[in-house]
Every structure is written in C-alpha cells, then in structure tokens.
Short mmCIF file of C-alpha atoms and ligand atoms in Angstrom, two decimals:
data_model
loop_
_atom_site.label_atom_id
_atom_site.label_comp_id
_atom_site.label_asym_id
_atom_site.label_seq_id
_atom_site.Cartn_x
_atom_site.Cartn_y
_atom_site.Cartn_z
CA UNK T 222 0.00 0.00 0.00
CA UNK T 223 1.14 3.59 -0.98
CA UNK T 224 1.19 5.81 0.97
CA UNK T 225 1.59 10.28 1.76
CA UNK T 226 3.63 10.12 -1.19
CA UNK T 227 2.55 13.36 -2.14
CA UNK T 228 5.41 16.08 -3.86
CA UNK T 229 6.07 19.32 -1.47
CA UNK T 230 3.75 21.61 -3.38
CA UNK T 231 0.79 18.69 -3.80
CA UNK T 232 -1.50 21.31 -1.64
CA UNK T 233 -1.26 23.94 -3.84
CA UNK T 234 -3.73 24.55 -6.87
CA UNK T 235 -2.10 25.96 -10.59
CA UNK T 236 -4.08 28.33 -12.52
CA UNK T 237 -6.10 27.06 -15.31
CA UNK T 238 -8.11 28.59 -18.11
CA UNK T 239 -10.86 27.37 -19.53
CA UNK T 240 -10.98 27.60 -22.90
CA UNK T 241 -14.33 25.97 -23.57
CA UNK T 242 -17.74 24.55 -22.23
CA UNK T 243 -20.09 22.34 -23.65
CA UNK T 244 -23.63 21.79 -22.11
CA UNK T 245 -24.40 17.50 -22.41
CA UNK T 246 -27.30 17.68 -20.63
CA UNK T 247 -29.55 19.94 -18.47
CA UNK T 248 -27.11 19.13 -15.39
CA UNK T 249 -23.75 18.18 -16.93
CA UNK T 250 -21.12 19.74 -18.69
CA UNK T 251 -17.74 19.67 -20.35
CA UNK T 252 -14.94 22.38 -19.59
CA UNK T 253 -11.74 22.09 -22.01
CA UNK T 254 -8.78 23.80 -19.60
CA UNK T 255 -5.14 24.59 -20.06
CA UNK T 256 -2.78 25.80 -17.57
CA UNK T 257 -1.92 29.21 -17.39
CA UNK T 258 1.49 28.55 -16.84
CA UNK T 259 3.45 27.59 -20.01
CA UNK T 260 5.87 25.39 -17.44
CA UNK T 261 2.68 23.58 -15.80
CA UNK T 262 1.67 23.34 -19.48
CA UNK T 263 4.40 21.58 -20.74
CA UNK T 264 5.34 19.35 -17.45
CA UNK T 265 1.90 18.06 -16.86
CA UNK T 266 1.19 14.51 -17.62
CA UNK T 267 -1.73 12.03 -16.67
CA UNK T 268 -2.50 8.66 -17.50
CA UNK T 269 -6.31 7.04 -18.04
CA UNK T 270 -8.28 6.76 -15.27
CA UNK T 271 -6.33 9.38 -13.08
CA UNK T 272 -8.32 12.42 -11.42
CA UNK T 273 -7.55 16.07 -10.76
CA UNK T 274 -8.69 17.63 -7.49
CA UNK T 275 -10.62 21.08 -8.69
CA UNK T 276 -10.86 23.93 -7.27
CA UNK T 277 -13.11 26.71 -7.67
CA UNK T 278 -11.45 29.80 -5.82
CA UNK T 279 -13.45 31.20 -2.54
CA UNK T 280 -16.07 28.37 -3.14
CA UNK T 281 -14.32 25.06 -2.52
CA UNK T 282 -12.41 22.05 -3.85
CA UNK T 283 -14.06 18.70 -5.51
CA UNK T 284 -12.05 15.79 -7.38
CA UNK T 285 -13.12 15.18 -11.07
CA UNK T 286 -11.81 12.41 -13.83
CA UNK T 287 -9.54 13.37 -16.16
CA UNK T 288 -12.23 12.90 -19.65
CA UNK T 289 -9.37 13.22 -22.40
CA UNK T 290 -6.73 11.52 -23.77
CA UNK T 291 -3.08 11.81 -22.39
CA UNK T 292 -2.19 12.76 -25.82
CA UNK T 293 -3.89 15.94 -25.72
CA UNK T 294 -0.93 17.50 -24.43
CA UNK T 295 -1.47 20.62 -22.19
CA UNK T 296 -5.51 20.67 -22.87
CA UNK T 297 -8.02 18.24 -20.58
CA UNK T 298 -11.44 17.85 -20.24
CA UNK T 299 -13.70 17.84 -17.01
CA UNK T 300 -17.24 16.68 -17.16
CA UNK T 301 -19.04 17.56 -14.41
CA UNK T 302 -22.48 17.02 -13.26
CA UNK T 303 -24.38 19.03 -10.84
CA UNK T 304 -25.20 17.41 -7.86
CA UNK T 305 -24.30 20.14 -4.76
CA UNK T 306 -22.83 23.49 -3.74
CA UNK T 307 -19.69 23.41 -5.30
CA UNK T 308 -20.45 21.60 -8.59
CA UNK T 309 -23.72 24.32 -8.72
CA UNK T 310 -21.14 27.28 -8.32
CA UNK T 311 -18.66 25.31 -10.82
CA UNK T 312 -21.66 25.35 -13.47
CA UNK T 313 -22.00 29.13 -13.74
CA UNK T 314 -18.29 29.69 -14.82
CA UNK T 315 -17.96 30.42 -18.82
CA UNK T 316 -14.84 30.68 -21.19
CA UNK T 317 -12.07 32.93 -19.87
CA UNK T 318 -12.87 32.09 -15.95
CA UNK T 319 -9.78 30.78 -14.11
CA UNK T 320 -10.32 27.31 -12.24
CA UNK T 321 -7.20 25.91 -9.66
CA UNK T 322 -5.93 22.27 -10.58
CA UNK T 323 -4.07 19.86 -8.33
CA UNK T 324 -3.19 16.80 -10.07
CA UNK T 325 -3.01 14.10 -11.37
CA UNK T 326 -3.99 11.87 -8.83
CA UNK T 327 -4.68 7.75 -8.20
CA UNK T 328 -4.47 4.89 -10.01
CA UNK T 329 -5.31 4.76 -13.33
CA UNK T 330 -7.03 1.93 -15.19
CA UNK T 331 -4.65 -0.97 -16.35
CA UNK T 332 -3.98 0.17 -20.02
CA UNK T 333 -0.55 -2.11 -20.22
CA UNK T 334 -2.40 -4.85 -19.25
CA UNK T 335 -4.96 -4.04 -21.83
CA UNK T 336 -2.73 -4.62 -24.91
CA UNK T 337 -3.39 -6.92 -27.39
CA UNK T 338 -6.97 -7.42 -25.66
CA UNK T 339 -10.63 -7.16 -25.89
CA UNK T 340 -11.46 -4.04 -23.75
CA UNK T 341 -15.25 -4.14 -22.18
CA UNK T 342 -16.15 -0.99 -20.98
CA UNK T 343 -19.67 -0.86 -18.14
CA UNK T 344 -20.67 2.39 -17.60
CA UNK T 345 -24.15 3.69 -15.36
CA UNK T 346 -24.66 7.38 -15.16
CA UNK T 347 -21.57 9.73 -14.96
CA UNK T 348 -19.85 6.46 -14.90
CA UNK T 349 -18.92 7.41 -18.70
CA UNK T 350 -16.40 10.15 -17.31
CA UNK T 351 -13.87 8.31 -15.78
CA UNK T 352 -13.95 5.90 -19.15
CA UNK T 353 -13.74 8.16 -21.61
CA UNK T 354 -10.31 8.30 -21.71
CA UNK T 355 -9.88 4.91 -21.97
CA UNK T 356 -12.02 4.99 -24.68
CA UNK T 357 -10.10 7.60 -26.25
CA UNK T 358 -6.70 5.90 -25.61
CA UNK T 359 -7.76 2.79 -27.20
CA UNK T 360 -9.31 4.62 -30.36
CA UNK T 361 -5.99 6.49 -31.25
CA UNK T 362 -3.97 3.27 -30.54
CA UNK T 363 -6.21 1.04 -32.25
CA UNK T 364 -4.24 -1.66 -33.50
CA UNK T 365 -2.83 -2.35 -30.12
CA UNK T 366 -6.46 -3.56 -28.63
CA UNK T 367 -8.67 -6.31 -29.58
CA UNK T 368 -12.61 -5.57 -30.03
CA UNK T 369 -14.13 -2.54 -28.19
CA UNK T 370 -17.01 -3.29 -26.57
CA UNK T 371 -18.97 0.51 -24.70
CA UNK T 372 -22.11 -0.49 -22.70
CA UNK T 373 -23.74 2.70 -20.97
CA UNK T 374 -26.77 2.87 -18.74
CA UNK T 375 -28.49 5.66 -17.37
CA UNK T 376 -31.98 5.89 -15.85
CA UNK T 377 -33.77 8.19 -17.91
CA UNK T 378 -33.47 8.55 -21.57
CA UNK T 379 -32.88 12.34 -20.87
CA UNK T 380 -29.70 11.75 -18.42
CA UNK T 381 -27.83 10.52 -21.35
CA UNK T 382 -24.73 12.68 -22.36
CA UNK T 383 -22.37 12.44 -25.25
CA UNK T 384 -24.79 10.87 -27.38
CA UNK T 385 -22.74 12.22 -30.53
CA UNK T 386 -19.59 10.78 -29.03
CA UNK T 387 -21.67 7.19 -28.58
CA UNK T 388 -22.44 7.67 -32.83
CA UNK T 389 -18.68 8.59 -33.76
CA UNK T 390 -17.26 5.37 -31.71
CA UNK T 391 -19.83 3.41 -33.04
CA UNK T 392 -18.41 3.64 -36.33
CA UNK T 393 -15.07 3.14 -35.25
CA UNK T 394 -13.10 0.15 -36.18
CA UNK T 395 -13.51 -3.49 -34.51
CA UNK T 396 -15.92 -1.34 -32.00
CA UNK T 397 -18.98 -2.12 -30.80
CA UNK T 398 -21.39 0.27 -28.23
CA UNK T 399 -24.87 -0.36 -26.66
CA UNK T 400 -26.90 1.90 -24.77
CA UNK T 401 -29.60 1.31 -22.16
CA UNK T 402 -32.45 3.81 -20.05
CA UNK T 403 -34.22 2.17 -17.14
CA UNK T 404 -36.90 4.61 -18.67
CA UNK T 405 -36.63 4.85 -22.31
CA UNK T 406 -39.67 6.27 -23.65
CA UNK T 407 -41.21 6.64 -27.66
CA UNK T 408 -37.82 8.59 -28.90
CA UNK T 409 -35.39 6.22 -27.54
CA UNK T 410 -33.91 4.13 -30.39
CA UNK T 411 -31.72 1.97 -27.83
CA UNK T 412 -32.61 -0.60 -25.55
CA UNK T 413 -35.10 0.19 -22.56
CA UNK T 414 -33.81 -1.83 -19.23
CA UNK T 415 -30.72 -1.77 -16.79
CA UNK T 416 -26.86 -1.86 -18.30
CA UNK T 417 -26.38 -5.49 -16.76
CA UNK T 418 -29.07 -6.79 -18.93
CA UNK T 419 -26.94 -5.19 -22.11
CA UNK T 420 -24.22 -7.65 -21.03
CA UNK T 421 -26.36 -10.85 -22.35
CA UNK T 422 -25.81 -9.22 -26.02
CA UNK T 423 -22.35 -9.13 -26.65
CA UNK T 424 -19.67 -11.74 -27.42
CA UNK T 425 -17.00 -11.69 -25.13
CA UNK T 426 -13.90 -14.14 -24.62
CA UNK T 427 -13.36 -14.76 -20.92
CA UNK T 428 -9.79 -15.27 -21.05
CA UNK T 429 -9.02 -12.21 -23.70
CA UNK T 430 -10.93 -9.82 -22.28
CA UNK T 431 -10.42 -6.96 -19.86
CA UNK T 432 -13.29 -5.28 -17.78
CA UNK T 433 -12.77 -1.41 -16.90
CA UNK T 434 -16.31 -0.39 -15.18
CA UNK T 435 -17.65 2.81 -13.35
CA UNK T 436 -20.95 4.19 -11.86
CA UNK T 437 -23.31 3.12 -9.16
CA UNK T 438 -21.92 0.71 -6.80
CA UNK T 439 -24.88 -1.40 -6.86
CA UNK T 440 -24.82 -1.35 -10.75
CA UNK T 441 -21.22 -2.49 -10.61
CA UNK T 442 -21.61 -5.47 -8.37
CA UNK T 443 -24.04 -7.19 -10.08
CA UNK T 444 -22.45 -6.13 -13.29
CA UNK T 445 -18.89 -7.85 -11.81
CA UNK T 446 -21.74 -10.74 -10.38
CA UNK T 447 -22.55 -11.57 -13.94
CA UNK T 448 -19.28 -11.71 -16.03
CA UNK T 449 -17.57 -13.74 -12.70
CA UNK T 450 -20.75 -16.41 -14.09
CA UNK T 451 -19.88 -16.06 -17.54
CA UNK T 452 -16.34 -17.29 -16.85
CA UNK T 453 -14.57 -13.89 -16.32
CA UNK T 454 -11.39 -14.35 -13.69
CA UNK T 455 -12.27 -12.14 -11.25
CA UNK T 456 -8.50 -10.41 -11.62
CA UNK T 457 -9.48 -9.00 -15.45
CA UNK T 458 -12.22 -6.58 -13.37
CA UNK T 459 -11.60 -2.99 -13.32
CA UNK T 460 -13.85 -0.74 -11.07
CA UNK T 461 -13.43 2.88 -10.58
CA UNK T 462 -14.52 4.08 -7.19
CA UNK T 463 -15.61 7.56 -5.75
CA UNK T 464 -15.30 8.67 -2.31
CA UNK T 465 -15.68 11.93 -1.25
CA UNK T 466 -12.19 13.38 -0.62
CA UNK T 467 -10.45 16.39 0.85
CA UNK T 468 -6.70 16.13 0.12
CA UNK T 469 -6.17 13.61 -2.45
CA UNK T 470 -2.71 13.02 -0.50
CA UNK T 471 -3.37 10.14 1.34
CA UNK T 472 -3.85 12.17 5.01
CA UNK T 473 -6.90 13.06 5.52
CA UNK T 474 -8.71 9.58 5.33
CA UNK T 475 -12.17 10.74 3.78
CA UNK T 476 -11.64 8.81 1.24
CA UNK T 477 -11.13 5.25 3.09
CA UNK T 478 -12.41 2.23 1.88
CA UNK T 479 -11.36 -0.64 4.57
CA UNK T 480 -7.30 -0.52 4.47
CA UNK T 481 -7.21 1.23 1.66
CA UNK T 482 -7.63 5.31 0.46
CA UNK T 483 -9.73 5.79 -2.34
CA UNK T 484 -7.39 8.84 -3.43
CA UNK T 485 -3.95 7.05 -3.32
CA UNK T 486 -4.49 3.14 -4.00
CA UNK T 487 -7.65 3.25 -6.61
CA UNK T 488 -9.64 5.36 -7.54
CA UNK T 489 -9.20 2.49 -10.26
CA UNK T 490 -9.07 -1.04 -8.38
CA UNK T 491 -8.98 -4.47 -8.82
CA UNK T 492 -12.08 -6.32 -8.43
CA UNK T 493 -11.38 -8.95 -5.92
CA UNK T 494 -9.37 -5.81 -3.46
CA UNK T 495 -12.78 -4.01 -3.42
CA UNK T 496 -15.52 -6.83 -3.88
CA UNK T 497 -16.34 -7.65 0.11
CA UNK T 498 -16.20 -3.88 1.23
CA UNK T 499 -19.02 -3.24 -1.80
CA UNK T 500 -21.29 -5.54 -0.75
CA UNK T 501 -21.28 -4.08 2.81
CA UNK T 502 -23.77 -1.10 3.28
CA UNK T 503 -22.19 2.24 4.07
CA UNK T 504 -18.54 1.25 3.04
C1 FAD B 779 -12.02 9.98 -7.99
C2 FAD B 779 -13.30 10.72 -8.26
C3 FAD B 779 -13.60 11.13 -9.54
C4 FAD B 779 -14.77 11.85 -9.79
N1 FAD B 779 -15.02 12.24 -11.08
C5 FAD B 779 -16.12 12.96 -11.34
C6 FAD B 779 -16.38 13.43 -12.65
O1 FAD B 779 -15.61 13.19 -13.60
N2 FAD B 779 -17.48 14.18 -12.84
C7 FAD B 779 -18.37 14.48 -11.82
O2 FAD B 779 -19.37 15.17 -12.05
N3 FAD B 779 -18.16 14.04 -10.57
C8 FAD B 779 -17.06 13.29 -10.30
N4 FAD B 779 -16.82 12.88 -9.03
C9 FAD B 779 -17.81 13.20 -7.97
C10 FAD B 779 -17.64 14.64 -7.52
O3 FAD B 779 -16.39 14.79 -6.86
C11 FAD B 779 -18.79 15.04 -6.57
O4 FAD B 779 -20.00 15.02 -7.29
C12 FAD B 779 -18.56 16.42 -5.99
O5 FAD B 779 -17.58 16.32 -4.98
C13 FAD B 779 -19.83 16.99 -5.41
O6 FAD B 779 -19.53 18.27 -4.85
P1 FAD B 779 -20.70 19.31 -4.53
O7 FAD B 779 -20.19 20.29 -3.54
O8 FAD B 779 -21.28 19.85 -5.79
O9 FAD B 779 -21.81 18.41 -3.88
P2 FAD B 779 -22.04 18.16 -2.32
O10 FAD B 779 -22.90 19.26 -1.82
O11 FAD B 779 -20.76 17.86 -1.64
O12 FAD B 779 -22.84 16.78 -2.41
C14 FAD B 779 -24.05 16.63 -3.12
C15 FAD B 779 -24.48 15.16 -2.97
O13 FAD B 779 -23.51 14.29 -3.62
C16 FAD B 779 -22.95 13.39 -2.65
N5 FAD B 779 -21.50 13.27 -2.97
C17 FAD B 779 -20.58 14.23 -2.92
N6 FAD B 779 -19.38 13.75 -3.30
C18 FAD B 779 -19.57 12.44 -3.59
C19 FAD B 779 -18.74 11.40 -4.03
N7 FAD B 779 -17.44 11.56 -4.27
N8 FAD B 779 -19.29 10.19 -4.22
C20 FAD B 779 -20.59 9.96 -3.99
N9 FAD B 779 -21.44 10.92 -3.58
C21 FAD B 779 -20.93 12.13 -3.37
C22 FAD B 779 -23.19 14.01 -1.31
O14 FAD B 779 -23.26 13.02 -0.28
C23 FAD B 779 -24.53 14.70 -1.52
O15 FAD B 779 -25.61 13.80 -1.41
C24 FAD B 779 -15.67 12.14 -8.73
C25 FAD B 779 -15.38 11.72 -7.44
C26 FAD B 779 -14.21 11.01 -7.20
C27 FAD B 779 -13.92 10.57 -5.82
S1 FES B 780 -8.76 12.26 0.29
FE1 FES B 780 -7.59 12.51 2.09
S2 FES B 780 -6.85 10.51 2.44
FE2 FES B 780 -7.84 10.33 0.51
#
C-alpha cells in the first residue's frame, strides 16, 4: 500500500483557463482547460483513469476524472455534473474564468495490461467520465487492442450525455457500443432496461478480455456478479470508485475504503481488493 507520497507543493492549486464549455445535458457539462502557466503546461502529464482535485477559488475544492486523452498534451477535459454546492457554483463559470488544478492523482485503469486485448467498458450514469479516456486511448492506438465493446446505462433517456460521441465510436473500427435507459420512452432508439441486462448481447472471450467499469456501486456489483458467471477471472475486473475526498494526498482519510484510500491506492481497483467492502452497506 502507498502511501503520503505526495510532492512538497501537492496542496497547492495551478491556474487554469478554460478555454471551452459544452452543455451535455440539463445538469452536466464539459470544460476544455489549459494551464496558465506555459511550465505547468508543458510538465503536466496524466494517464487514463487518473483524477484532478478542482478547485473553484473562494467556493471550494471537488475531485473530477480526467475525460481526455493523455495525448492531448497541455488541454483536458472535465465533465461535471451538478449534484451540490460546489459543482452548482462550478456550473456558472464560462470561457475565460480561471479554475485551480491539483493533479493528477490515483491509479489509473490498467492500459498495459490491456494490450493486445478485448477491452469491455460498463458504464451507469456519470460512470462514462472516468472511461472516456480509456475509450479515447484505445481509439488512437487502435491496432494495439482487440474488439471494443462501450455499454452505458443511465436511468432516464434524458440523463444521457455524449450521445454524438456514442455515434462517432460506433463507427469506429472493430468497436462495438450499446446503450440502455431504465426509462426509455417513444424517442429512444436503444434498448429500454438496466446496463447489466446489455451484457447478455455481446460476445465476449473470458480469457481475452479486460473489464474497466464505473458508476453506481450497486450497478457495478451485479455487473462484476454476472461476467464472474460467464467465466470472467475475477483479476481482469476494473472498477473505478468515488469517495468523497479532501486532500487527495493520502492524510486526511475521507476517502477510506477498509485498508485502503480511495485517493492514493484506486480510484481504479482491482475487483477482488474491493468486492467484500461493496457488498457491505455504508462502506
Ligand atoms: C475519484 C473521483 C472522480 C470523480 N469524477 C467525477 C467526474 O468526472 N465528474 C463528476 O461530475 N463528478 C465526479 N466525481 C464526484 C464529484 O467529486 C462530486 O460530485 C462532488 O464532490 C460533489 O460536490 P458538490 O459540492 O457539488 O456536492 P455536495 O454538496 O458535496 O454533495 C451533493 C451530494 O452528492 C454526494 N456526494 C458528494 N461527493 C460524492 C462522491 N465523491 N461520491 C458519492 N457521492 C458524493 C453528497 O453526499 C450529496 O448527497 C468524482 C469523485 C471522485 C472521488
Ligand atoms: S482524500 Fe484525504 S486521504 Fe484520501
């Protein structure tokens, strides 16, 4: 286990701008940043899967996934969703407003690993974040990665963002995506029911495949329930887990899940290190 490894200035925030904003939905949104710094610019680095802790000056601090690809040097994107005070406050901001950034933090998802693989990507909700840049990083690599399989669930037909992203992978190579809505509705062209019942459609080769997964707990484990009875070893699951979190350092222990912080060991983990502690309520 890892731990306070943090560098001396891992407290303090660098200026970023942001340089663009996209509304997905009525409560989510996409900010494009870049450092103000040129230095920062050119020095920072991130790998899939890894967050940056936000901060929002004289309002507070949240963490949020890292969306793009690691390629993008010197620009990221943040989608956010709107679920309290600081995300609210976070949503007003336009192009040209100044954000802090601490980062990156965690353990991103297991893209060496990944090589020469079938990646299956689970998503519920704002699950799709954190897996975006995974899907990214496998679409501008795509001869090192097997099939592409992108399941995404959400409850409503409405809570569905990056529905144009969902078309443009779709027609990617050796790439395959299927969306659900608990509540679809007359306009919804996909499939009406949960994300775990998408998993009976697709082809997947126990032994050649990797799982990288994130949303609702109770989504994931009987997502992880399923494959484990379709032959999956239980060591090619990926989850990404959220805590809420205050220093992202390893000191603070908000973020603790059992023996291990949330914002140091995960947030990506392997299944079997996190599958008792999920199926315990309030863990
Ligand atoms: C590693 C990591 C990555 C994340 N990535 C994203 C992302 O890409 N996009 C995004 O929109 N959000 C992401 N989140 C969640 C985000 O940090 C919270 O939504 C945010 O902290 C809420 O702040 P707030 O002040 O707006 O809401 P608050 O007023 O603090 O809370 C509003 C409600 O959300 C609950 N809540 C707050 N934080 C969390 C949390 N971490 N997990 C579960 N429930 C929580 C509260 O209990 C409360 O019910 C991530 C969280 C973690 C730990
Ligand atoms: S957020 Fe402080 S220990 Fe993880």
């Amino acid at each position: 286990m890892k731990r306070n490894r943090q560098k001396p200035d891992a407290y303090l925030p660098w200026v970023a701008n942001i340089i663009d904003r996209v509304q997905e939905s009525p409560t989510v949104f996409t900010w494009r940043l870049q450092f103000a710094d040129a230095d920062i610019h050119r020095r920072y680095r991130f790998k899939p899967g890894q967050f940056n802790m936000v901060y929002l000056f004289g309002v507070g601090e949240i963490p949020i996934s890292i969306a793009s690809d690691p390629a993008d040097e010197g620009l990221y994107d943040h989608t956010i969703q709107v679920v309290g005070r600081i995300t609210r406050a976070m949503s007003r901001l336009e192009p040209g407003d100044q954000v802090g950034i601490r980062g990156p933090f965690g353990q991103g998802w297991p893209m060496t690993q990944a090589k020469g693989q079938a990646v299956l990507v689970i998503t519920g909700g704002l699950g799709c974040a954190p897996v975006t840049s995974v899907i990214n990083y496998v679409l501008q690599r795509r001869k090192q990665f097997g099939q592409l399989t992108i399941l995404q669930g959400v409850k409503r037909a409405s809570d569905m963002v990056y529905s144009d992203r969902y078309t443009a992978w779709a027609e990617a190579p050796n790439t395959q995506v299927l969306l659900a809505a608990d509540q679809g509705g007359p306009q919804w062209p996909w499939y009406t029911g949960t994300v775990v019942d998408l998993l009976k459609q697709v082809d997947i080769d126990p032994l050649r495949t990797l799982v990288m997964a994130c949303g609702p707990e109770r989504m994931l484990h009987a997502a992880m329930h399923h494959l484990i009875e379709l032959g999956l070893p239980a060591n090619r699951l990926f989850l990404s887990m959220e805590r809420n979190m205050q220093c992202a350092v390893g000191h603070c222990g908000h973020c603790q899940l059992g023996g291990r912080f949330v914002c140091q060991d995960g947030p990506v983990f392997e299944y079997p290190r996190v599958q008792d502690l999920m199926a315990i309520t309030g863990y």
